[in-house]
Short mmCIF file of C-alpha atoms and ligand atoms in Angstrom, two decimals:
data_model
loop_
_atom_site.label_atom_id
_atom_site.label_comp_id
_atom_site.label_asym_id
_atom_site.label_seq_id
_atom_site.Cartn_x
_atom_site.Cartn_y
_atom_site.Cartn_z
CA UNK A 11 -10.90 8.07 -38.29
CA UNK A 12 -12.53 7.96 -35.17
CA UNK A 13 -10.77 10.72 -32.37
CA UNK A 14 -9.07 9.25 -29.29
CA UNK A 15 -11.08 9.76 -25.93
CA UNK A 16 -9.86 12.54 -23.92
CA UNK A 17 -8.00 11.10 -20.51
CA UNK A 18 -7.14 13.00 -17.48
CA UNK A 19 -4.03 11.23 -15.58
CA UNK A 20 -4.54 11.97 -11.80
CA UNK A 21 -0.72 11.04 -10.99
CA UNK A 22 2.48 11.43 -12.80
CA UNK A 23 2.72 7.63 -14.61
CA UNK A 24 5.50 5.65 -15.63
CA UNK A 25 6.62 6.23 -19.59
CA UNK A 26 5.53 2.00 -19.87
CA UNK A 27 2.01 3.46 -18.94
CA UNK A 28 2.30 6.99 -20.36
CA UNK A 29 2.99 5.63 -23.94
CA UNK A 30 0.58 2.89 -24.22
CA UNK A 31 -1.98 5.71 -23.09
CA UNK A 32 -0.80 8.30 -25.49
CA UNK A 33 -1.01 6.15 -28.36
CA UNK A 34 -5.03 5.28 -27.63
CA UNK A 35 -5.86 8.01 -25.48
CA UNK A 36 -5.79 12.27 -26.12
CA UNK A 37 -4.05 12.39 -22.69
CA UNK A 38 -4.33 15.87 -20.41
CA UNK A 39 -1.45 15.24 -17.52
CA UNK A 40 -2.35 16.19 -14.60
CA UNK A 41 -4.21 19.46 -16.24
CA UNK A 42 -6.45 19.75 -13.40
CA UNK A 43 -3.65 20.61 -11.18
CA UNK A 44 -1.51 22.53 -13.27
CA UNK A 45 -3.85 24.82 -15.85
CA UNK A 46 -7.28 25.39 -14.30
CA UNK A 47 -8.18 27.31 -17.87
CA UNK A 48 -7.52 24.93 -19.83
CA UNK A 49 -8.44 22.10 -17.58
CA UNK A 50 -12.11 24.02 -17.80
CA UNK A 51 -12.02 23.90 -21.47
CA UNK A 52 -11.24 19.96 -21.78
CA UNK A 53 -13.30 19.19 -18.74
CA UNK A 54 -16.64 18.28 -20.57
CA UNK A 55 -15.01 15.61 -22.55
CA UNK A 56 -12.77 13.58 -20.35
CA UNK A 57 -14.09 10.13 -20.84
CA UNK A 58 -11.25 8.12 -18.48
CA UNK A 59 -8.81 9.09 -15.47
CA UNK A 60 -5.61 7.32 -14.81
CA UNK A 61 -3.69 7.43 -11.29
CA UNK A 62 -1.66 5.44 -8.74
CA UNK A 63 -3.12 3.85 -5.55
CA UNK A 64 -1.84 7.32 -3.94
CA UNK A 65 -4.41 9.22 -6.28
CA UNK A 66 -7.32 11.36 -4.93
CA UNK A 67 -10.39 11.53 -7.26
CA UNK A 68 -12.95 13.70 -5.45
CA UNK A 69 -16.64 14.18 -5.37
CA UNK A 70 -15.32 17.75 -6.35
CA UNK A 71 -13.69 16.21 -9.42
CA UNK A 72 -16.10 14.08 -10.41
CA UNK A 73 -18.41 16.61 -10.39
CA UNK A 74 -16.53 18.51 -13.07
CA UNK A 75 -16.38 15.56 -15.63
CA UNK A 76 -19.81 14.85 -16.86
CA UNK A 77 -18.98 12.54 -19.57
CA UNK A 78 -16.39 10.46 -17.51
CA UNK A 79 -17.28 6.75 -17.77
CA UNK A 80 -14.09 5.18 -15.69
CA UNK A 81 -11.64 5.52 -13.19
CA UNK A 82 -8.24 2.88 -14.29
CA UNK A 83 -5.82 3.00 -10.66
CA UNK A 84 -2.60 1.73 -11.10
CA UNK A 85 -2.45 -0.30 -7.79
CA UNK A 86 -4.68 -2.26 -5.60
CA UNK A 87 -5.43 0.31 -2.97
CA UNK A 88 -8.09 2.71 -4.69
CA UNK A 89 -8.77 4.48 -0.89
CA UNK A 90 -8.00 7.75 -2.49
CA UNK A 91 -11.00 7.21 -5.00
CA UNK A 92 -14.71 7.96 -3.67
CA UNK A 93 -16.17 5.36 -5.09
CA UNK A 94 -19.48 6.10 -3.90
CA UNK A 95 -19.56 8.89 -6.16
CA UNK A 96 -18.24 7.22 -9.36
CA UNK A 97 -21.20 4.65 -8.70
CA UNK A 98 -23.95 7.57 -8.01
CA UNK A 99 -22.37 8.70 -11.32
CA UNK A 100 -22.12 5.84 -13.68
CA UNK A 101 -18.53 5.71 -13.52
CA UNK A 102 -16.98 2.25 -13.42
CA UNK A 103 -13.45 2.22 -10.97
CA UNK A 104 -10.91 -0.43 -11.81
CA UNK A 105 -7.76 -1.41 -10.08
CA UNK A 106 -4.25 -4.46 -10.62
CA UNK A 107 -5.18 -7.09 -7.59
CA UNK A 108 -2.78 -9.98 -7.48
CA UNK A 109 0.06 -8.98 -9.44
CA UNK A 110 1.80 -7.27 -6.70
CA UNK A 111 1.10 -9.67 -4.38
CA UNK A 112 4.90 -11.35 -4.64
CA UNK A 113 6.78 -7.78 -4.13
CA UNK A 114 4.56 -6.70 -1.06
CA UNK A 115 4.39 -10.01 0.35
CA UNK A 116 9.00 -10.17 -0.32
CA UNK A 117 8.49 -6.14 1.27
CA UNK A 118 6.65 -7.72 4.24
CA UNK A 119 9.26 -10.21 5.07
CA UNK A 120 12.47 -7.89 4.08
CA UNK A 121 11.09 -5.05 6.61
CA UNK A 122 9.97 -7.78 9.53
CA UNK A 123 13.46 -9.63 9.13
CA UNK A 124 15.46 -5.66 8.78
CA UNK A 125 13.88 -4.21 12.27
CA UNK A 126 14.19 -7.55 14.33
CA UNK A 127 18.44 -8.43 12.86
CA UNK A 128 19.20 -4.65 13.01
CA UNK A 129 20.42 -4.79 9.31
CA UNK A 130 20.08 -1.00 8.53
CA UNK A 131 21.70 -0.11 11.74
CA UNK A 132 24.19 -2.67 11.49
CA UNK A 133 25.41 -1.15 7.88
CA UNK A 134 25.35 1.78 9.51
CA UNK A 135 27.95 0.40 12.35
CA UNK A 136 30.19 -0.79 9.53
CA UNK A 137 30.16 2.69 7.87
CA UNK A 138 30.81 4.49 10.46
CA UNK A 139 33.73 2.88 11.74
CA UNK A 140 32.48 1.40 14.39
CA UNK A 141 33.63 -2.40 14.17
CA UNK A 142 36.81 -2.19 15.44
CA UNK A 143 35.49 -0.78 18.81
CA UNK A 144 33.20 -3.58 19.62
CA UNK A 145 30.23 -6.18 18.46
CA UNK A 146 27.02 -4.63 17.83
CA UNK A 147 24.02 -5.37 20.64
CA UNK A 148 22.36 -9.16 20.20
CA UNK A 149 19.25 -8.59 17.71
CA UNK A 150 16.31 -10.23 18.30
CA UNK A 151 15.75 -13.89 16.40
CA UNK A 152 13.18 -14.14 13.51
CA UNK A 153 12.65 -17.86 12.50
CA UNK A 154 10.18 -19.45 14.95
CA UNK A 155 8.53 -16.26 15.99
CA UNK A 156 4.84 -15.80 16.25
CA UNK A 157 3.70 -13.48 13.35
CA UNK A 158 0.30 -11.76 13.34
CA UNK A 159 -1.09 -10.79 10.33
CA UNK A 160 -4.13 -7.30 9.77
CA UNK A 161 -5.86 -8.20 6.87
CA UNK A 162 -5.74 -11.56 5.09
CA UNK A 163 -6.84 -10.91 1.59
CA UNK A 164 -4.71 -11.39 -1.44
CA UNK A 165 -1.42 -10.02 0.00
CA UNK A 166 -1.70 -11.13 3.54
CA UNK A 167 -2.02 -14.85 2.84
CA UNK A 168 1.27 -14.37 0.55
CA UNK A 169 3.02 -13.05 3.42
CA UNK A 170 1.60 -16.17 6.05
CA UNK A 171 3.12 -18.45 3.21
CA UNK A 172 6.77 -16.55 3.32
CA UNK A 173 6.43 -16.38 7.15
CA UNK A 174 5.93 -20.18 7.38
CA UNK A 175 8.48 -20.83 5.47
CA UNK A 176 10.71 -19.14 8.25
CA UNK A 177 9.16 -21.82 10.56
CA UNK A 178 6.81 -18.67 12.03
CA UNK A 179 3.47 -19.72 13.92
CA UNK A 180 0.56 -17.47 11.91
CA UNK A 181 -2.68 -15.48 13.40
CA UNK A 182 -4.71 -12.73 11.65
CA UNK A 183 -7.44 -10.48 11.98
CA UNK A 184 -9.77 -9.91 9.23
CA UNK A 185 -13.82 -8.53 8.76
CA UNK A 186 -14.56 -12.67 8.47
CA UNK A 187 -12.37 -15.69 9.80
CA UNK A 188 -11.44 -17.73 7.01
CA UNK A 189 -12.10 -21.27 7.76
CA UNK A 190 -10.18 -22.34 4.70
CA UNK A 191 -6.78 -21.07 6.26
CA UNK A 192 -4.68 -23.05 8.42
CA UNK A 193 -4.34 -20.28 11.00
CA UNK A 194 -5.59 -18.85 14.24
CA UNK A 195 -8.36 -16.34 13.52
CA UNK A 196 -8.89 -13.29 15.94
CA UNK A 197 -11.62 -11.15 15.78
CA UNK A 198 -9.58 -8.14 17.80
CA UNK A 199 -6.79 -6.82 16.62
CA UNK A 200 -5.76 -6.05 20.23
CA UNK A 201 -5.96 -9.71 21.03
CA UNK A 202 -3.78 -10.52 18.16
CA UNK A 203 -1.32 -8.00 19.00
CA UNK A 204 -1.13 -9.78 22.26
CA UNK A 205 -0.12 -13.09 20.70
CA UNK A 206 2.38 -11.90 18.17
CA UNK A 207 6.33 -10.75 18.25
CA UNK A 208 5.50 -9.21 14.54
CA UNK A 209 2.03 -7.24 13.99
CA UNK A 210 2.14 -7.09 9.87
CA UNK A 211 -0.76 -4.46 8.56
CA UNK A 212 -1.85 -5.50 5.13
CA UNK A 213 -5.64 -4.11 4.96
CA UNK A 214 -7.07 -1.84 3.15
CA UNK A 215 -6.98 2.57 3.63
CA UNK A 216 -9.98 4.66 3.90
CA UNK A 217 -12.45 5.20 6.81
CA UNK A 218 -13.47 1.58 8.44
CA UNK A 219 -9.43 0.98 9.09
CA UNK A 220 -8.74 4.68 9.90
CA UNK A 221 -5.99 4.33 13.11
CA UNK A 222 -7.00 0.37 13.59
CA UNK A 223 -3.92 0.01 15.19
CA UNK A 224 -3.86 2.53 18.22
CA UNK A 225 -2.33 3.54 21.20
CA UNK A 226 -4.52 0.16 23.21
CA UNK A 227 -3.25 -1.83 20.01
CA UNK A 228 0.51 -1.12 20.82
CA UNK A 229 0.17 -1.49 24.54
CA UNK A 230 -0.83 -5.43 23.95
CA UNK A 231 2.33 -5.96 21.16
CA UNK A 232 4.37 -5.03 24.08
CA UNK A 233 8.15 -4.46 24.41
CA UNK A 234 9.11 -7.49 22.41
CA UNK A 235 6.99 -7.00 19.85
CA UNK A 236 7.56 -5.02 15.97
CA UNK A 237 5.20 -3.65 14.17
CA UNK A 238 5.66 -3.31 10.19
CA UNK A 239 3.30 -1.58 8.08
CA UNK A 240 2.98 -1.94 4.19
CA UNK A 241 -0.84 -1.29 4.19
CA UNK A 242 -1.38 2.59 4.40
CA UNK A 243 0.28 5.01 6.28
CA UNK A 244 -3.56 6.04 7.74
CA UNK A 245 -4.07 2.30 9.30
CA UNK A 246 -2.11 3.49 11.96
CA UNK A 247 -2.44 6.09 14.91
CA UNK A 248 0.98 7.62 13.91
CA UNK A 249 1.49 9.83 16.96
CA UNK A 250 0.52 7.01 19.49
CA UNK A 251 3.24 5.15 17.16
CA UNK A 252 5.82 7.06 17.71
CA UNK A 253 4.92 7.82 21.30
CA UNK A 254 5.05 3.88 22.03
CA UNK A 255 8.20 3.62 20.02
CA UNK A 256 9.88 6.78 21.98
CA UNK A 257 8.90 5.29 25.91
CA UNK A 258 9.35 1.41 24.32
CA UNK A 259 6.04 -0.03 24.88
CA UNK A 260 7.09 -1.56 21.69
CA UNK A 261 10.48 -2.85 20.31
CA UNK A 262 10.47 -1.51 16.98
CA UNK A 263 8.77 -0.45 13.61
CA UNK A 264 9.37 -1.20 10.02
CA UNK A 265 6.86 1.26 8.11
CA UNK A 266 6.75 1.69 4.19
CA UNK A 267 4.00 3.87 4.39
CA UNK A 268 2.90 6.97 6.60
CA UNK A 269 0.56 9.17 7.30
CA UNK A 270 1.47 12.36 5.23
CA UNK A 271 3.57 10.63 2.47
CA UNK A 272 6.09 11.44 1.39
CA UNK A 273 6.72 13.76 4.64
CA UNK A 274 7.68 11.32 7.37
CA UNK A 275 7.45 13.07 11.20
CA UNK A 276 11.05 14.33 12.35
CA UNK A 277 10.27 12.34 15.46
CA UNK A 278 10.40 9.27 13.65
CA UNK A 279 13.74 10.01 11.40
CA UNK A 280 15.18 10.55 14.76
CA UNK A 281 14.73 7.36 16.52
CA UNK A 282 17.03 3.98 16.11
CA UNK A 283 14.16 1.43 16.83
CA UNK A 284 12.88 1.91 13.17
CA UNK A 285 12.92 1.07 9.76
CA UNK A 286 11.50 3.70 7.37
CA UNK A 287 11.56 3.17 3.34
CA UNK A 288 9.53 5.49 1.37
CA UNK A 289 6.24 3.18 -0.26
CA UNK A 290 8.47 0.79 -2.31
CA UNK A 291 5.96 -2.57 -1.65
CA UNK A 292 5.38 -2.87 -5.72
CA UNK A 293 8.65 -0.54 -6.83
CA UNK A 294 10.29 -3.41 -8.83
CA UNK A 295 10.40 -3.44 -12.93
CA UNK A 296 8.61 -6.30 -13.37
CA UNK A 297 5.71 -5.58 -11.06
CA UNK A 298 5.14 -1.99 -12.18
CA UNK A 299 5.25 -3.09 -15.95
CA UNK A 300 2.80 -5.96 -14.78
CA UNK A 301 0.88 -3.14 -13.10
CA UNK A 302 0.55 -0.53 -15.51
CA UNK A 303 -0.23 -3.44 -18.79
CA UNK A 304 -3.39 -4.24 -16.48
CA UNK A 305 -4.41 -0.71 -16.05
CA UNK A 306 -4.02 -0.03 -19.65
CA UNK A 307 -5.92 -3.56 -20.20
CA UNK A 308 -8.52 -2.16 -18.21
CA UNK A 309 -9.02 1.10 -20.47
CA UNK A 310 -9.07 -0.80 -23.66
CA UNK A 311 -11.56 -3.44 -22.45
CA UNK A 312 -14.32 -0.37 -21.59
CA UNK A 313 -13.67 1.21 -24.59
CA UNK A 314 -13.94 -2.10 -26.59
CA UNK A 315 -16.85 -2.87 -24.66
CA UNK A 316 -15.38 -5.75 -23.68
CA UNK A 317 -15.99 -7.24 -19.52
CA UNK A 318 -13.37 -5.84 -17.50
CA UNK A 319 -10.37 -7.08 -16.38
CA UNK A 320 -10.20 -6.18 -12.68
CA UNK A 321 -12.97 -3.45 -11.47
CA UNK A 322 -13.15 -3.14 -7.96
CA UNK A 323 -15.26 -5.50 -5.72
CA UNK A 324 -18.34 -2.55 -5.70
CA UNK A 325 -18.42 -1.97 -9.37
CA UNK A 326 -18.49 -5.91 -9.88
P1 NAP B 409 -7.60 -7.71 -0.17
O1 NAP B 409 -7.35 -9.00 -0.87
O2 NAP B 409 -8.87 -6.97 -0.41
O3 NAP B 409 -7.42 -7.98 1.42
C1 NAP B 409 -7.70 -7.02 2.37
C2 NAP B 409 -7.81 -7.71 3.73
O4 NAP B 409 -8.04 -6.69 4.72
C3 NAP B 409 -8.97 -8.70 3.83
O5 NAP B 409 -8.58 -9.85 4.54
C4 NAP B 409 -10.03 -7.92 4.60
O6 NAP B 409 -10.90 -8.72 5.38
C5 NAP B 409 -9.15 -7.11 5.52
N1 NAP B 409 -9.88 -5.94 6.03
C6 NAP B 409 -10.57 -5.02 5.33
N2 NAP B 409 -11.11 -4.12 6.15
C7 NAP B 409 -10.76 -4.49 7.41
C8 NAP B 409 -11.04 -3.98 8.69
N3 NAP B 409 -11.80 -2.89 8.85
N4 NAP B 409 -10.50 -4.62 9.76
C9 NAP B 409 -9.74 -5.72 9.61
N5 NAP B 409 -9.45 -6.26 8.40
C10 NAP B 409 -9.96 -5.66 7.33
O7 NAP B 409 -6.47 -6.65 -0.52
P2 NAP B 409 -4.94 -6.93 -0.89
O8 NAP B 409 -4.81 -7.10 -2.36
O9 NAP B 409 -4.39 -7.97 0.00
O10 NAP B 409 -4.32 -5.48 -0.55
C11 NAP B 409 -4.43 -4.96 0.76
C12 NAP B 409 -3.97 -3.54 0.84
O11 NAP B 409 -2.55 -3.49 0.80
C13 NAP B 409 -4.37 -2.60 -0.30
O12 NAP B 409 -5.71 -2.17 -0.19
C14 NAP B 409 -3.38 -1.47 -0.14
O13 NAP B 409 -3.87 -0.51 0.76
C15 NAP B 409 -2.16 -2.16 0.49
N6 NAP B 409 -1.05 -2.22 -0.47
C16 NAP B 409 0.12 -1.56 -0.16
C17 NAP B 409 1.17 -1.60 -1.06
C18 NAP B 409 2.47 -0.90 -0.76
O14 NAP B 409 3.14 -0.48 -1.68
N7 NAP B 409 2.86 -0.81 0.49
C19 NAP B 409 1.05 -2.27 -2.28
C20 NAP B 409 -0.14 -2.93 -2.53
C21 NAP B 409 -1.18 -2.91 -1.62
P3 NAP B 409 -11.91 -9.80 4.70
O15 NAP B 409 -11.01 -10.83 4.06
O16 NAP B 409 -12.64 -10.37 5.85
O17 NAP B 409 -12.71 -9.04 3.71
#
């Protein structure tokens, strides 16, 4: 009988991903972290690493693995991953495109129609008590709005099909217009901040989107305008956010992800102009499940020498 490659998991998995992986794989969790001795001793022949989109797979660690061949995420972000390293190194990275699309695109939509209706603050109002004193302030109306959209890849078009379904006008910003799409293209993000009551972030993390949306950004939203963010918590200049948020240069924020996850700034817990729920765009059963089988699908088709299901775009 042939032995199981040795796997390092980067992040603690799911059980529907952890079992699947111990069956195939001789799986080390999260050794590197917790045992450096023994991580030492297994080190030389870790053939595959495992993680989330939250993962970080170093240089540093890569350099430790010399008979690692891939790098399965569990997610569509891999900004955590240098990938410039895995490639110097032979190492193939894979990620789960598309099948998350639904949950981040229903996320999206949830968060935009929560901040502008007030619905967190109005369960709140129930709670409390405070009905019988008095109506809550008017909310702001969703349908019919003009949404702009950062990033309209996989996710971001499934979020201008929900939003036009609300009767919402739809602009983006992207690297390239795409001619294809029935919507206004912008090639400055402050220009489609300008034209839009809801600024959605759906791009990529990592270096070329590093604080895109900044303190110039939030100016030209304005103080009608919401910004939600279900991209990563990096994509935005947090401080200026919660600066423009505290003098109300802009209306409001939904965010699902932040800049030092899972700590989230006191000085955004306090304010009332904000939605904050803690990175739940693909936290359904279905999705994870769909998720993790792909991940796993990727790990079997290397090892089977079989063409991959998803690698990223630069290992394609
Ligand atoms: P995708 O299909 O690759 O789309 C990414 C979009 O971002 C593309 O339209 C791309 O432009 C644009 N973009 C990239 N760099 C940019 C830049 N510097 N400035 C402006 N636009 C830029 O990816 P996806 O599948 O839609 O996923 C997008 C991201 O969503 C993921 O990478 C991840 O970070 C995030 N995400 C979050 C959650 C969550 O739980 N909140 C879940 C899943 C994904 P081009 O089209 O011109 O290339």
């Amino acid at each position: 009988m042939t032995a199981k490659p040795d796997l390092l998991t980067v992040a603690k998995l799911a059980p529907f991903l952890m079992e699947p992986l111990q069956d195939a794989f001789t799986v080390h969790d999260r050794l590197h972290e917790n045992d450096a001795a023994a991580f030492a001793r297994v080190a030389p022949h870790i053939r595959a690493l495992c993680g989330s989109g939250e993962s970080k797979v170093s240089a540093a660690l890569l350099a430790q693995l010399p008979a690692l061949e891939i790098v399965s995420i569990m997610g569509v972000g891999y900004d955590g991953v240098d990938v410039a390293a895995c490639k110097a190194s032979g190492v193939v990275v894979t990620h789960t495109p598309d099948v998350l699309n639904d949950d981040v695109a229903d996320l999206a939509l949830a968060l935009a129609l929560n901040i502008a209706r007030r619905i967190p603050q109005a369960d709140r109002h129930v709670r409390a008590g405070l009905w019988p004193q008095g109506p809550m302030p008017l909310a702001t109306k969703f349908s019919g709005a003009r949404m702009g959209i950062v990033g309209m890849g996989r996710i971001g078009q499934a979020i201008a099909q929900r939003a036009r379904a609300f009767g919402l006008s739809v602009a983006y910003t992207a690297r390239s217009a795409k001619p294809d799409l029935p919507y206004t293209f912008h090639d400055q993000v402050a220009a489609l901040a300008a034209q839009s009551d809801f600024l959605v972030v759906i791009t990529p993390g990592g270096a070329a989107t590093r604080k895109l949306i900044d303190a110039p950004v939030l100016e030209a939203l304005g103080p009608q305008g919401y910004l939600i963010n279900v991209a990563r918590g990096s994509v935005v200049d947090e401080t200026a956010l919660i600066d423009a948020l505290q003098r109300g240069t802009i209306a409001g924020a939904a965010l699902d992800v932040f800049e030092n996850e899972p700590h989230v700034p006191e000085a955004l817990r306090a304010l009332d102009n904000v939605v904050l729920v803690p990175h739940i765009g693909s936290a359904t059963r279905a999705t994870r499940q769909a998720m993790a089988d792909r991940a796993f699908a990727n790990l079997q088709a290397h090892f089977a020498g079989k063409p991959l299901p998803s690698p990223v775009p630069e290992c394609r």
